[in-house]
């Protein structure tokens, strides 16, 4: 299968064309996410002398699987995520109902989390810990009728 880059011009049609089977590997993570207590931890890289030089988040296996799958399943949307005001409003509302938005918008939210983590280590772990990732996956699951 040829991967087509998702961007503002095509992401809605492409994501809406994915069938239930396409989503299953990601949705299969739900039980593992529910049973995971620790999604990552801050560790420090050490230099040759053993001095701590670079702290970073070591990801739990379920977070690593999730990260791999969102790229493999082609749900990361190329857009100006850092300037997306709708997304900022959604994330600011801790009681937001993720079932109220369509799956392409959920993919944009996942994109924001994943891309932001590349610039601010720990964002992905934080969104697992807070339950946002689980809420997004459960909402996708519900919308697909699985």
Coordinates of C-alpha atoms in Angstrom, one line a residue:
X1 CA 0.0 0.0 0.0
X2 CA 1.4 3.4 -1.0
X3 CA 1.3 5.9 1.8
X4 CA -0.1 9.2 0.8
X5 CA 0.9 12.2 2.8
X6 CA -2.0 13.6 4.7
X7 CA -2.4 17.4 4.5
X8 CA -5.1 20.0 4.8
X9 CA -6.2 19.3 1.2
X10 CA -6.8 15.6 1.5
X11 CA -6.8 14.3 5.1
X12 CA -10.6 14.2 5.6
X13 CA -11.3 12.1 2.5
X14 CA -8.4 9.8 3.2
X15 CA -9.1 9.2 6.9
X16 CA -12.8 8.8 6.2
X17 CA -11.9 6.1 3.6
X18 CA -10.2 3.9 6.2
X19 CA -12.3 0.9 7.2
X20 CA -12.6 -0.6 10.7
X21 CA -9.9 -3.1 9.9
X22 CA -7.4 -0.3 9.3
X23 CA -8.0 1.1 12.8
X24 CA -7.9 -2.3 14.7
X25 CA -4.2 -2.3 15.5
X26 CA -4.5 1.0 17.2
X27 CA -7.7 0.2 19.0
X28 CA -6.2 -3.1 20.2
X29 CA -4.0 -1.0 22.4
X30 CA -7.0 0.1 24.5
X31 CA -6.9 -2.8 27.1
X32 CA -3.1 -2.3 27.5
X33 CA -3.4 1.4 28.0
X34 CA -6.2 0.8 30.6
X35 CA -3.9 -1.6 32.5
X36 CA -0.7 0.5 32.3
X37 CA 0.2 2.5 35.4
X38 CA 3.4 4.2 34.2
X39 CA 3.6 5.4 30.7
X40 CA 7.1 6.7 30.9
X41 CA 9.7 8.1 33.2
X42 CA 12.3 10.8 33.1
X43 CA 15.8 9.4 32.8
X44 CA 19.2 11.0 32.3
X45 CA 21.7 10.3 29.7
X46 CA 25.2 10.2 31.1
X47 CA 28.5 11.3 29.6
X48 CA 31.7 9.2 29.7
X49 CA 32.5 10.2 33.2
X50 CA 29.0 9.2 34.4
X51 CA 27.7 12.8 34.8
X52 CA 24.0 13.3 33.9
X53 CA 23.8 15.5 30.9
X54 CA 20.6 15.1 29.1
X55 CA 17.2 14.2 30.7
X56 CA 14.6 12.6 28.5
X57 CA 11.5 10.5 28.8
X58 CA 11.9 6.7 28.4
X59 CA 8.6 5.5 26.9
X60 CA 6.6 2.5 28.1
X61 CA 6.1 -0.3 25.6
X62 CA 2.5 0.7 24.9
X63 CA 3.5 4.3 24.2
X64 CA 6.2 3.1 21.8
X65 CA 3.6 0.9 20.0
X66 CA 1.2 3.8 19.8
X67 CA 3.8 6.1 18.4
X68 CA 4.8 3.5 15.8
X69 CA 1.3 2.7 14.8
X70 CA 0.1 6.3 14.2
X71 CA 2.8 6.7 11.6
X72 CA 2.3 3.2 10.2
X73 CA -1.4 3.6 9.9
X74 CA -0.9 7.0 8.2
X75 CA -3.1 9.2 10.6
X76 CA -0.6 12.0 11.2
X77 CA -1.7 15.1 9.4
X78 CA 0.7 17.7 8.0
X79 CA -0.6 21.1 9.0
X80 CA 0.3 24.1 11.2
X81 CA -0.6 22.3 14.4
X82 CA 1.1 24.9 16.6
X83 CA -1.3 27.6 15.3
X84 CA -4.5 25.5 15.4
X85 CA -6.8 27.4 17.8
X86 CA -9.6 24.8 17.7
X87 CA -7.2 22.2 19.0
X88 CA -5.9 24.5 21.7
X89 CA -9.5 25.1 22.9
X90 CA -10.2 21.3 23.0
X91 CA -7.1 20.5 25.0
X92 CA -7.8 23.4 27.4
X93 CA -11.2 21.8 28.3
X94 CA -10.5 18.8 30.5
X95 CA -14.1 17.6 30.2
X96 CA -14.2 17.8 26.4
X97 CA -16.4 15.1 24.8
X98 CA -14.2 13.6 22.1
X99 CA -17.2 11.8 20.7
X100 CA -18.5 15.2 19.6
X101 CA -15.8 15.5 16.9
X102 CA -15.2 13.5 13.8
X103 CA -12.3 11.0 13.3
X104 CA -10.2 13.3 11.1
X105 CA -10.3 15.9 13.8
X106 CA -9.3 13.3 16.3
X107 CA -6.3 12.5 14.1
X108 CA -5.4 16.2 14.0
X109 CA -5.4 16.1 17.9
X110 CA -3.2 13.0 17.9
X111 CA -0.9 14.8 15.4
X112 CA -0.6 17.8 17.8
X113 CA 0.3 15.6 20.7
X114 CA 2.9 13.5 18.7
X115 CA 4.5 16.5 16.9
X116 CA 4.6 18.6 20.1
X117 CA 6.4 15.8 21.9
X118 CA 9.2 16.1 19.4
X119 CA 9.8 19.7 20.6
X120 CA 8.7 19.3 24.2
X121 CA 9.7 15.9 25.6
X122 CA 7.1 14.4 27.8
X123 CA 4.0 15.8 26.1
X124 CA 3.1 12.3 24.8
X125 CA 3.6 10.6 28.1
X126 CA 1.6 13.4 29.8
X127 CA -1.4 12.8 27.4
X128 CA -1.3 9.1 28.2
X129 CA -1.1 9.8 31.9
X130 CA -4.0 12.3 31.8
X131 CA -6.2 9.9 29.8
X132 CA -6.5 12.1 26.7
X133 CA -5.0 9.4 24.4
X134 CA -7.4 6.7 25.8
X135 CA -10.3 9.1 25.4
X136 CA -9.4 9.7 21.8
X137 CA -9.1 6.0 21.1
X138 CA -12.3 5.1 22.9
X139 CA -14.1 7.8 20.9
X140 CA -12.7 6.5 17.6
X141 CA -13.8 3.0 18.7
X142 CA -17.3 4.2 19.5
X143 CA -17.6 6.2 16.3
X144 CA -16.6 3.1 14.2
X145 CA -19.2 1.0 16.1
X146 CA -16.7 -1.5 17.4

